[in-house]
Short mmCIF file of C-alpha atoms in Angstrom, two decimals:
data_model
loop_
_atom_site.label_atom_id
_atom_site.label_comp_id
_atom_site.label_asym_id
_atom_site.label_seq_id
_atom_site.Cartn_x
_atom_site.Cartn_y
_atom_site.Cartn_z
CA MET O 21 84.10 123.16 85.83
CA LEU O 22 86.86 125.15 87.52
CA PHE O 23 84.66 125.91 90.52
CA LYS O 24 83.15 122.41 90.69
CA ARG O 25 86.33 120.37 90.18
CA GLN O 26 89.72 122.06 90.37
CA ILE O 27 89.09 124.62 93.10
CA PRO O 28 87.53 122.19 95.63
CA VAL O 29 90.42 119.75 95.06
CA PHE O 30 92.98 122.54 95.46
CA LEU O 31 91.30 123.83 98.62
CA ALA O 32 91.17 120.31 100.06
CA PHE O 33 94.87 119.87 99.30
CA LEU O 34 95.82 123.24 100.76
CA GLY O 35 93.84 122.75 103.96
CA GLY O 36 95.14 119.23 104.49
CA PHE O 37 98.71 120.24 103.72
CA ILE O 38 98.63 123.07 106.26
CA MET O 39 97.24 120.74 108.92
CA LEU O 40 99.95 118.20 108.18
CA LEU O 41 102.69 120.81 108.29
CA ASP O 42 101.44 122.08 111.63
CA TYR O 43 101.46 118.55 113.05
CA PHE O 44 105.09 117.97 112.08
CA ILE O 45 106.50 121.43 112.67
CA ALA O 46 106.08 123.32 115.95
CA ASN O 47 105.96 126.78 114.43
CA PRO O 48 103.76 129.47 116.04
CA GLU O 49 102.90 131.04 112.67
CA LEU O 50 101.65 127.73 111.33
CA ALA O 51 99.71 127.15 114.53
CA LYS O 52 97.95 130.49 114.04
CA ILE O 53 97.04 129.57 110.45
CA ARG O 54 95.76 126.22 111.64
CA GLU O 55 93.64 127.85 114.35
CA SER O 56 92.20 130.25 111.78
CA LEU O 57 91.30 127.40 109.45
CA ILE O 58 89.63 125.50 112.27
CA ASN O 59 87.65 128.60 113.27
CA TRP O 60 86.54 129.13 109.67
CA ALA O 61 85.47 125.49 109.53
CA ARG O 62 83.48 125.89 112.76
CA ILE O 63 81.72 128.93 111.36
CA GLY O 64 80.98 127.05 108.13
CA PHE O 65 79.60 124.07 110.05
CA THR O 66 77.38 126.36 112.13
CA PHE O 67 75.92 127.90 109.00
CA ALA O 68 75.43 124.43 107.59
CA THR O 69 73.45 123.48 110.70
CA PHE O 70 71.27 126.52 110.09
CA ILE O 71 70.73 125.32 106.51
CA GLY O 72 69.92 121.88 107.91
CA VAL O 73 67.20 123.31 110.13
CA ILE O 74 65.72 125.19 107.18
CA ASN O 75 65.78 121.97 105.17
CA LEU O 76 64.05 120.17 108.04
CA VAL O 77 61.30 122.78 108.18
CA PHE O 78 60.73 122.77 104.40
CA VAL O 79 60.72 118.99 104.02
CA ASN O 80 58.29 118.44 106.87
CA PHE O 81 56.12 121.41 105.95
CA LYS O 82 55.70 120.01 102.43
CA LYS O 83 54.57 116.69 103.85
CA VAL O 84 52.06 118.40 106.13
CA ALA O 85 50.77 120.57 103.30
CA ARG O 86 50.32 117.60 100.96
CA GLN O 87 48.97 115.44 103.82
CA THR O 88 51.17 112.53 102.85
CA PRO O 89 50.62 109.36 104.96
CA GLY O 90 51.92 109.98 108.49
CA TRP O 91 51.78 113.78 108.16
CA GLY O 92 50.70 114.00 111.79
CA PHE O 93 54.21 113.03 112.89
CA ASN O 94 55.67 115.77 110.70
CA LEU O 95 53.29 118.29 112.27
CA VAL O 96 54.30 117.21 115.78
CA LEU O 97 57.96 117.56 114.81
CA LEU O 98 57.42 121.08 113.50
CA LEU O 99 55.43 122.03 116.57
CA PHE O 100 58.10 120.81 118.99
CA LEU O 101 60.84 122.37 116.86
CA PHE O 102 59.27 125.84 117.00
CA VAL O 103 58.28 125.58 120.67
CA THR O 104 61.81 124.49 121.68
CA MET O 105 63.45 127.10 119.51
CA GLY O 106 61.12 129.78 120.80
CA PHE O 107 61.72 129.03 124.45
CA GLY O 108 65.43 128.53 123.81
CA PHE O 109 65.84 131.94 122.22
CA ALA O 110 63.62 133.62 124.81
CA GLN O 111 64.99 132.04 127.96
CA GLY O 112 68.47 130.84 126.99
CA PRO O 113 69.90 127.38 127.65
CA TYR O 114 71.86 128.04 130.83
CA SER O 115 69.31 128.70 133.55
CA GLU O 116 68.01 125.64 135.40
CA THR O 117 64.58 127.09 136.25
CA THR O 118 63.28 127.80 132.76
CA PHE O 119 60.70 125.83 130.81
CA TYR O 120 63.36 125.19 128.13
CA ARG O 121 65.52 123.48 130.73
CA TRP O 122 62.53 121.57 132.03
CA MET O 123 61.84 120.23 128.52
CA TYR O 124 65.47 119.21 128.16
CA ASN O 125 65.65 117.45 131.56
CA ASN O 126 62.21 115.85 131.52
CA VAL O 127 61.45 115.16 127.88
CA TYR O 128 64.56 115.06 125.77
CA SER O 129 66.88 113.28 128.24
CA HIS O 130 64.36 110.54 128.90
CA CYS O 131 63.68 110.00 125.19
CA SER O 132 67.41 109.76 124.56
CA ALA O 133 67.88 107.34 127.45
CA THR O 134 64.97 105.24 126.16
CA MET O 135 66.57 104.87 122.76
CA PHE O 136 69.84 103.91 124.41
CA GLY O 137 67.98 101.43 126.60
CA LEU O 138 66.67 99.66 123.51
CA LEU O 139 70.20 98.37 123.08
CA THR O 140 69.61 95.91 125.92
CA PHE O 141 66.91 94.10 123.99
CA PHE O 142 68.71 94.37 120.67
CA ILE O 143 71.90 92.90 122.16
CA ALA O 144 69.89 89.98 123.48
CA SER O 145 68.22 89.34 120.11
CA ALA O 146 71.50 89.72 118.21
CA ALA O 147 73.26 87.36 120.62
CA PHE O 148 70.46 84.82 120.27
CA ARG O 149 70.99 84.83 116.50
CA ALA O 150 74.78 85.01 116.49
CA PHE O 151 75.71 82.49 119.18
CA ARG O 152 74.79 79.27 117.44
CA ALA O 153 77.08 76.22 117.37
CA LYS O 154 76.77 75.43 113.66
CA ASN O 155 80.48 75.05 112.93
CA PHE O 156 83.80 75.08 114.78
CA GLU O 157 84.31 78.85 114.70
CA ALA O 158 80.74 79.52 115.83
CA THR O 159 81.11 77.03 118.68
CA LEU O 160 84.37 78.67 119.75
CA LEU O 161 82.64 82.04 119.67
CA LEU O 162 79.78 80.68 121.75
CA LEU O 163 82.07 79.18 124.39
CA THR O 164 84.18 82.33 124.59
CA ALA O 165 81.08 84.47 124.97
CA ILE O 166 79.82 82.23 127.77
CA VAL O 167 83.14 82.49 129.63
CA VAL O 168 83.29 86.27 129.23
CA MET O 169 79.66 86.76 130.30
CA ILE O 170 79.96 84.48 133.32
CA GLY O 171 83.30 86.04 134.27
CA ASN O 172 81.67 89.45 134.51
CA VAL O 173 79.19 88.45 137.22
CA PRO O 174 80.05 87.34 140.79
CA ILE O 175 77.99 84.17 140.53
CA GLY O 176 80.39 82.92 137.84
CA ASP O 177 83.32 82.75 140.23
CA PHE O 178 81.08 81.46 142.99
CA LEU O 179 79.93 78.46 140.95
CA ALA O 180 83.35 77.85 139.43
CA GLN O 181 84.99 77.88 142.87
CA LYS O 182 82.60 75.18 144.05
CA ILE O 183 83.51 72.97 141.07
CA ILE O 184 87.22 73.65 141.57
CA ASN O 185 86.94 72.73 145.26
CA HIS O 186 85.42 69.38 144.27
CA ILE O 187 88.25 68.56 141.89
CA SER O 188 91.06 70.26 143.83
CA SER O 189 92.67 66.93 144.63
CA VAL O 190 93.47 66.30 140.97
CA LEU O 191 94.11 69.92 140.03
CA PRO O 192 97.54 71.53 140.49
CA SER O 193 97.39 74.41 142.98
CA TYR O 194 98.81 77.02 140.57
CA LEU O 195 96.00 76.24 138.13
CA GLN O 196 93.09 76.62 140.54
CA ASP O 197 92.99 80.44 140.39
CA LYS O 198 93.59 80.45 136.68
CA LEU O 199 90.43 78.47 135.95
CA LEU O 200 88.15 81.07 137.48
CA PRO O 201 85.91 82.74 134.86
CA SER O 202 86.89 86.22 136.07
CA TYR O 203 90.56 85.46 135.41
CA LEU O 204 89.83 83.83 132.05
CA GLN O 205 87.66 86.68 130.84
CA VAL O 206 90.36 89.22 131.76
CA LYS O 207 92.94 87.22 129.83
CA ILE O 208 90.62 86.78 126.84
CA MET O 209 89.91 90.52 126.75
CA GLU O 210 93.51 91.57 127.41
CA ILE O 211 95.21 89.20 125.02
CA ALA O 212 92.93 87.80 122.32
CA VAL O 213 90.45 90.65 121.93
CA THR O 214 93.10 93.37 122.21
CA ALA O 215 95.27 91.64 119.63
CA GLY O 216 92.36 91.31 117.22
CA GLN O 217 91.22 94.90 117.72
CA ARG O 218 94.74 96.22 117.27
CA ALA O 219 95.15 94.26 114.04
CA ILE O 220 91.92 95.73 112.67
CA LEU O 221 92.88 99.17 113.94
CA MET O 222 96.32 99.10 112.33
CA ALA O 223 94.99 97.94 108.99
CA ALA O 224 92.19 100.50 109.15
CA THR O 225 94.71 103.24 110.02
CA ILE O 226 96.83 102.48 106.97
CA GLY O 227 93.66 102.41 104.89
CA LEU O 228 92.73 105.76 106.37
CA VAL O 229 96.15 107.24 105.55
CA VAL O 230 96.01 106.00 101.95
CA PHE O 231 92.42 107.23 101.55
CA SER O 232 93.47 110.62 102.92
CA ILE O 233 96.35 110.73 100.43
CA LYS O 234 93.85 109.99 97.65
CA ILE O 235 91.60 112.80 98.85
CA LEU O 236 94.42 115.32 99.28
CA SER O 237 96.06 114.52 95.94
CA GLY O 238 92.72 114.60 94.12
CA VAL O 239 92.93 111.00 92.92
CA ASP O 240 89.55 110.17 94.50
CA ARG O 241 86.97 112.86 93.92
CA SER O 242 83.84 110.79 94.45
CA TYR O 243 83.22 112.31 97.88
CA PHE O 244 81.97 115.51 96.23
CA GLY O 245 80.43 113.90 93.19
CA GLY O 246 83.47 114.09 90.95
CA ASP O 247 84.43 111.31 88.54
CA MET P 19 111.86 132.17 104.90
CA LEU P 20 109.06 132.95 102.44
CA LEU P 21 111.54 132.89 99.56
CA ASP P 22 112.80 129.53 100.76
CA VAL P 23 109.24 128.19 100.82
CA LEU P 24 108.56 129.52 97.33
CA ASP P 25 111.83 128.11 96.07
CA PHE P 26 111.03 124.75 97.59
CA SER P 27 107.50 124.80 96.13
CA PHE P 28 108.87 125.55 92.68
CA ILE P 29 111.33 122.69 92.92
CA VAL P 30 108.64 120.25 94.10
CA ILE P 31 106.18 121.30 91.40
CA SER P 32 108.79 121.19 88.64
CA ARG P 33 109.95 117.76 89.74
CA VAL P 34 106.42 116.44 90.03
CA SER P 35 105.48 117.77 86.60
CA VAL P 36 108.60 116.19 85.12
CA TRP P 37 107.63 112.94 86.79
CA LYS P 38 104.02 113.05 85.56
CA GLY P 39 104.95 114.27 82.08
CA GLU P 40 107.26 111.45 81.15
CA PRO P 41 105.41 108.42 79.77
CA GLY P 42 106.75 105.09 80.92
CA CYS P 43 109.14 106.87 83.24
CA PHE P 44 108.66 104.40 86.04
CA VAL P 45 110.60 101.74 84.14
CA THR P 46 113.61 104.03 83.93
CA MET P 47 115.41 105.40 86.92
CA LYS P 48 114.11 108.94 86.33
CA ILE P 49 111.12 108.67 88.62
CA TRP P 50 113.31 107.45 91.46
CA ARG P 51 115.75 110.27 90.83
CA ASN P 52 112.95 112.77 90.98
CA ILE P 53 111.46 111.29 94.13
CA ALA P 54 114.92 111.33 95.71
CA VAL P 55 115.34 115.00 94.78
CA VAL P 56 111.96 115.89 96.27
CA LEU P 57 112.77 114.00 99.46
CA PHE P 58 116.21 115.63 99.62
CA TYR P 59 114.73 119.11 99.46
CA LEU P 60 111.94 118.16 101.81
CA LEU P 61 114.41 116.97 104.41
CA GLN P 62 116.37 120.21 103.98
CA PHE P 63 113.56 122.71 104.02
CA VAL P 64 111.18 121.27 106.57
CA PRO P 65 113.69 121.61 109.44
CA MET P 66 114.49 125.11 108.13
CA LEU P 67 110.80 125.98 108.39
CA ALA P 68 110.80 124.47 111.86
CA PHE P 69 113.78 126.47 113.01
CA ALA P 70 112.71 129.72 111.38
CA GLY P 71 112.29 132.45 113.95
CA ASP P 72 113.56 130.26 116.77
CA ALA P 73 116.88 131.49 118.14
CA ASN P 74 117.27 128.66 120.63
CA ILE P 75 117.44 125.80 118.15
CA ALA P 76 120.57 124.47 119.81
CA ILE P 77 118.67 124.12 123.06
CA GLN P 78 115.37 122.65 121.83
CA PRO P 79 115.82 121.05 118.41
CA VAL P 80 113.60 118.06 119.16
CA GLU P 81 110.56 120.10 120.22
CA VAL P 82 110.42 122.24 117.06
CA PHE P 83 110.28 119.13 114.87
CA PRO P 84 108.15 116.65 116.75
CA HIS P 85 106.81 113.39 115.33
CA SER P 86 109.78 112.94 113.00
CA ASN P 87 109.27 109.18 113.05
CA VAL P 88 105.64 109.60 111.97
CA PHE P 89 106.79 111.97 109.22
CA ILE P 90 109.24 109.45 107.80
CA ALA P 91 106.64 106.68 107.96
CA LEU P 92 104.14 108.95 106.18
CA VAL P 93 106.66 109.78 103.45
CA VAL P 94 107.31 106.07 102.93
CA VAL P 95 103.56 105.36 102.63
CA VAL P 96 103.08 108.27 100.22
CA VAL P 97 105.98 107.18 98.01
CA ILE P 98 104.72 103.59 97.94
CA PHE P 99 101.21 104.80 97.10
CA PHE P 100 102.29 106.93 94.15
CA TRP P 101 104.74 104.33 92.87
CA SER P 102 102.09 101.65 93.01
CA SER P 103 99.48 103.87 91.31
CA GLN P 104 101.85 104.71 88.47
CA ALA P 105 102.89 101.08 88.12
CA THR P 106 99.26 100.02 87.82
CA ILE P 107 98.48 102.66 85.20
CA LYS P 108 101.37 101.48 83.03
CA GLY P 109 101.09 97.76 83.76
CA LYS P 110 98.19 95.43 84.48
CA LYS P 111 95.56 95.81 87.16
CA PRO P 112 96.48 94.23 90.49
CA TYR P 113 94.40 91.34 91.79
CA ILE P 114 92.02 92.52 94.47
CA ARG P 115 90.32 89.77 96.43
CA ARG P 116 86.59 89.40 96.29
CA ILE P 117 84.81 91.63 98.82
CA ALA P 118 81.35 90.14 99.20
CA GLY P 119 79.80 93.28 100.66
CA LEU P 120 80.73 95.37 97.65
CA LEU P 121 79.69 92.75 95.13
CA ALA P 122 76.30 92.67 96.86
CA VAL P 123 75.62 96.40 96.28
CA GLU P 124 74.02 95.78 92.90
CA GLU P 125 72.13 92.78 94.25
CA ALA P 126 70.78 94.89 97.13
CA VAL P 127 69.62 97.72 94.90
CA GLY P 128 68.14 95.20 92.47
CA ARG P 129 66.19 93.57 95.30
CA ALA P 130 64.80 96.92 96.38
CA THR P 131 63.77 97.62 92.77
CA GLU P 132 61.97 94.29 92.47
CA MET P 133 60.10 94.86 95.72
CA GLY P 134 59.27 98.43 94.78
CA LYS P 135 60.71 99.72 98.01
CA PRO P 136 63.28 102.44 98.62
CA VAL P 137 66.95 102.11 99.48
CA LEU P 138 68.21 103.59 102.74
CA PHE P 139 71.72 104.98 103.07
CA VAL P 140 73.24 106.20 106.33
CA ALA P 141 76.73 107.71 106.02
CA GLY P 142 77.54 107.45 109.69
CA ILE P 143 76.91 109.89 112.48
CA GLU P 144 80.03 111.97 112.13
CA ASP P 145 80.57 115.08 110.06
CA VAL P 146 82.59 115.34 106.83
CA ASP P 147 85.75 116.07 108.81
CA ASN P 148 85.77 112.35 109.64
CA VAL P 149 87.43 110.30 106.91
CA GLN P 150 84.94 107.47 107.35
CA THR P 151 82.13 109.81 106.34
CA LEU P 152 84.04 110.72 103.20
CA ALA P 153 84.54 107.03 102.49
CA GLY P 154 80.80 106.50 103.01
CA LEU P 155 80.00 109.34 100.61
CA SER P 156 82.29 107.72 98.03
CA VAL P 157 80.24 104.53 98.30
CA LEU P 158 77.06 106.64 98.15
CA SER P 159 78.00 107.91 94.69
CA HIS P 160 78.07 104.33 93.37
CA VAL P 161 74.90 103.29 95.18
CA ALA P 162 73.12 106.42 93.92
CA GLU P 163 74.19 105.66 90.35
CA LYS P 164 72.71 102.19 90.63
CA CYS P 165 69.51 103.61 92.12
CA ALA P 166 69.31 106.07 89.24
CA GLN P 167 69.78 103.30 86.68
CA TYR P 168 67.08 101.14 88.27
CA ASP P 169 64.81 104.07 89.14
CA THR P 170 64.73 103.14 92.81
CA PRO P 171 64.14 105.85 95.43
CA LEU P 172 67.14 106.55 97.65
CA MET P 173 66.57 107.96 101.13
CA MET P 174 69.31 109.41 103.25
CA PRO P 175 68.75 110.99 106.66
CA ASN P 176 71.70 113.08 107.92
CA ARG P 177 72.98 114.26 111.24
CA TYR P 178 74.90 117.30 110.02
CA GLY P 179 74.14 120.05 107.55
CA VAL P 180 77.48 119.80 105.77
CA THR P 181 77.04 116.07 105.25
CA MET P 182 73.54 116.68 103.91
CA ILE P 183 74.72 119.30 101.43
CA THR P 184 77.66 117.16 100.30
CA ALA P 185 75.46 114.09 99.94
CA GLN P 186 72.93 116.03 97.86
CA GLU P 187 75.70 117.07 95.47
CA VAL P 188 77.10 113.54 95.32
CA VAL P 189 73.71 111.99 94.55
CA LYS P 190 72.84 114.70 92.04
CA GLU P 191 76.09 114.09 90.15
CA SER P 192 75.48 110.35 90.25
CA TYR P 193 72.01 110.76 88.78
CA LEU P 194 73.48 113.04 86.12
CA ARG P 195 76.13 110.44 85.27
CA ALA P 196 73.44 107.78 84.96
CA GLY P 197 71.50 110.02 82.59
CA ARG P 198 68.55 110.45 84.97
CA PRO P 199 68.79 114.03 86.34
CA ASP P 200 65.00 114.25 86.31
CA ALA P 201 64.71 111.40 88.83
CA PHE P 202 66.80 113.15 91.46
CA LYS P 203 64.73 114.20 94.49
CA GLN P 204 66.55 116.58 96.76
CA ASP P 205 64.00 116.10 99.56
CA ASN P 206 65.07 112.46 99.94
CA ILE P 207 68.44 113.60 101.32
CA TYR P 208 67.57 115.63 104.36
CA PHE P 209 68.66 116.80 107.76
CA VAL P 210 67.10 115.16 110.83
CA SER P 211 68.80 116.24 114.03
CA SER P 212 72.26 116.83 115.45
CA ASP P 213 71.42 114.43 118.24
CA GLN P 214 72.65 110.86 117.87
CA PHE P 215 69.57 109.06 119.18
CA ALA P 216 67.11 111.43 117.53
CA LEU P 217 68.66 110.47 114.19
CA VAL P 218 68.45 106.81 115.12
CA ALA P 219 64.82 107.09 116.23
CA HIS P 220 63.91 108.76 112.95
CA THR P 221 65.85 106.24 110.87
CA ASP P 222 64.23 103.32 112.68
CA GLY P 223 60.82 104.84 112.09
CA LEU P 224 61.68 105.36 108.43
CA MET P 225 62.73 101.72 108.05
CA VAL P 226 59.50 100.48 109.62
CA ARG P 227 57.14 102.90 107.84
CA GLU P 228 58.71 102.89 104.38
CA GLU P 229 59.83 99.21 104.63
CA THR P 230 63.16 99.93 103.00
CA ALA P 231 64.37 96.83 101.21
CA ALA P 232 68.09 97.62 101.21
CA ASN P 233 69.96 99.39 103.99
CA PHE P 234 73.49 100.69 103.69
CA TYR P 235 75.40 101.79 106.78
CA MET P 236 78.74 103.20 105.63
CA GLY P 237 80.72 105.43 107.96
CA SER P 238 81.45 106.04 111.60
CA PHE P 239 78.95 104.57 114.04
CA TYR P 240 78.79 104.26 117.79
CA ALA P 241 76.09 102.97 120.13
CA GLU P 242 73.35 103.30 117.54
CA SER P 243 74.87 100.71 115.21
CA LEU P 244 73.03 97.78 116.75
CA ILE P 245 69.75 99.68 117.03
CA LEU P 246 69.85 100.47 113.32
CA ALA P 247 71.01 97.03 112.23
CA GLU P 248 68.53 95.12 114.37
CA THR P 249 65.59 97.23 113.29
CA GLY P 250 66.59 96.72 109.67
CA ASN P 251 66.87 93.00 110.34
CA THR P 252 63.34 92.85 111.73
CA THR P 253 61.96 94.56 108.60
CA GLY P 254 63.65 91.94 106.42
CA ALA P 255 65.91 94.34 104.53
CA ILE P 256 69.20 93.28 103.03
CA GLN P 257 71.85 95.16 104.98
CA ILE P 258 75.39 96.09 104.03
CA ALA P 259 77.47 97.85 106.65
CA GLY P 260 80.98 99.23 106.75
CA THR P 261 82.84 100.97 109.53
CA ALA P 262 86.39 101.35 110.82
CA ASN P 263 85.23 101.60 114.44
CA ALA P 264 86.39 98.23 115.69
CA HIS P 265 84.09 98.33 118.72
CA GLN P 266 80.99 98.40 116.51
CA LEU P 267 82.06 95.74 114.05
CA PRO P 268 80.75 92.80 116.11
CA PHE P 269 77.25 94.32 116.11
CA PHE P 270 77.26 94.85 112.38
CA VAL P 271 78.65 91.38 111.74
CA ALA P 272 75.93 89.84 113.92
CA ALA P 273 73.02 91.80 112.48
CA CYS P 274 73.92 92.62 108.87
CA ASP P 275 74.17 90.42 105.79
CA TYR P 276 77.51 91.86 104.69
CA THR P 277 80.06 93.88 106.62
CA LEU P 278 83.06 95.82 105.36
CA ILE P 279 85.72 95.67 108.04
CA GLY P 280 87.99 98.67 108.59
CA GLU P 281 90.17 99.08 105.52
CA GLU P 282 87.57 97.51 103.22
CA LEU P 283 85.42 100.60 103.73
CA TYR P 284 88.30 102.82 102.60
CA ALA P 285 89.01 100.52 99.64
CA ALA P 286 85.34 100.43 98.62
CA SER P 287 85.50 103.46 96.35
CA ALA P 288 88.47 102.07 94.44
CA TYR P 289 86.90 98.61 94.25
CA LEU P 290 83.61 99.87 92.88
CA SER P 291 85.08 102.36 90.41
CA GLN P 292 87.84 99.95 89.18
CA ASP P 293 89.94 103.04 88.49
CA PRO P 294 93.54 101.78 87.85
CA LYS P 295 95.11 104.59 89.88
CA GLN P 296 92.98 103.82 92.91
CA LEU P 297 93.45 100.07 92.56
CA GLY P 298 97.18 100.69 92.53
CA GLY P 299 96.67 102.64 95.72
CA ILE P 300 95.13 99.56 97.34
CA ARG P 301 98.19 97.56 96.37
CA GLY P 302 100.38 100.31 97.84
CA GLN P 303 98.30 100.12 100.99
CA ASP P 304 98.99 96.39 101.25
CA ILE P 305 102.72 96.92 100.69
CA SER P 306 102.71 99.51 103.50
CA LYS P 307 100.93 97.00 105.70
CA LEU P 308 103.61 94.39 104.97
CA LEU P 309 106.29 96.90 105.94
CA LEU P 310 104.41 97.62 109.15
CA ILE P 311 104.15 93.90 109.96
CA ALA P 312 107.88 93.51 109.30
CA SER P 313 108.76 96.43 111.56
CA ILE P 314 106.51 95.05 114.32
CA ALA P 315 108.21 91.66 114.02
CA ILE P 316 111.66 93.25 114.13
CA GLY P 317 110.59 95.39 117.08
CA VAL P 318 109.31 92.36 119.00
CA ILE P 319 112.58 90.51 118.36
CA CYS P 320 114.61 93.56 119.45
CA VAL P 321 112.63 94.06 122.66
CA THR P 322 112.86 90.35 123.49
CA LEU P 323 116.61 90.29 122.85
CA VAL P 324 117.20 93.43 124.92
CA SER P 325 115.22 92.02 127.85
CA LYS P 326 117.18 88.75 127.72
CA PHE P 327 120.58 90.21 126.87
CA PRO P 328 120.92 93.70 128.41
CA GLU P 329 124.33 94.16 126.75
CA LEU P 330 122.45 94.55 123.43
CA SER P 331 121.10 97.93 124.59
CA ALA P 332 121.98 99.45 121.19
CA LEU P 333 118.84 97.75 119.84
CA LYS P 334 116.81 100.11 122.01
CA TYR P 335 117.51 102.87 119.49
CA PHE P 336 115.39 100.98 116.96
CA THR P 337 112.47 100.37 119.31
CA GLY P 338 112.75 103.87 120.81
CA TRP P 339 112.30 105.35 117.36
CA PHE P 340 108.69 104.16 117.38
CA ASN P 341 107.87 106.13 120.50
CA SER P 342 106.14 109.35 119.50
#
């Protein structure tokens, strides 16, 4: 129990305490200790990545061996893993003319960009579901979203200017620029959205500090399976 | 200097043990006396540590002890946290408002059990050095215990090896606590890739192939949040998300059934465990927030007064204290 409970809690406290001390005190000795701890952590994380790759190989190999449904995908993964690793170790990652680099530039980058591009369609479908005028708050959200979206494209100001020109006789001159969607969206983002985000951020920061205190003092041990 | 540090450590430990060893001490003045003593020594020794080895302290005292305002604020939060925790242990539990996302955890796992489908848990895309990942792993322990009780498979793809190893231990302990160590499958908590979108692609494929009935997204997320949440939505899974990244909250709110916003993620562990010490910590957190609101209000008033009445420049010392 000592190694599973007390020692991890003590190590967490010690590491966190040293980091805190270094933040508040500009002492070169403390900075050296902090750098050492960070280097040890980096080395630990690197070994953990190695363990992760071994886990990946074993988990997928088992599925291929047992021919579980979809084992073809696992086989493709293993194949690409070993080919990439092989060429990476043989040719190194830095040269631009190697096959490893070609795979990175022409296969991996495009796959990554494709996944990121899916966001376009998902934003559209999420907006279609979220922007519905079913109550007052939802209607306000819808109208605000329309103003912000239109304010971000040139046609928004173009159309708004035409309407403003039609009603300029009844509109005070100082208000004419302030009704443009581009101006409104800047004000919405700068004032309303920033205020809301800061409120969430401040509350989350205090929550983070208290959670960190719980971790450092050993009050909350659930993050490593403790009671 | 080393002797000073040891002396200080002995004083802190002896005071803390006196504090913890006296039952009902919070209703007397002893706990406050002890906290005052600890703070007194802290304020004495920390600058001494800062100045140790520095002959030019008269020239650069500010630089050797930076962030003093943050330090004082941190001490205040720590004191409030421990006071509140002790008060809760001795007194009655504080009222914590209903957090729908956390109450729905059991419902979500139950739904997955009824449908005979697995539960998916994603603890964010950051490593364990991110506090949100730790908060997510705390929630994982409760979700895993429920899955063990209901005999529902739990699947957890990971981006980092350390997170994977930690999650395996957390889930194993949870299954042990639930009395089902035999049901624990280590292969269900696995490493995928260190790349953000590779993890997302795999997780999306997992959701579609395995038809997970309950998806939990607890931790730090970035651009992949909407991809995960929308894919889960299309498969008809019940989704509970929690993150402190404010820029991803709108996506989770739009696509998930329940969302834990910011501090609710950090409070989740205390809420689910109902541990009095941790619940007291939540109350301490709220008291700290009230103090922060009050200082912001005072700061706004001071800045407004100074801008209108320049002769009140002394008020600038209060607002300047908040500059790091």
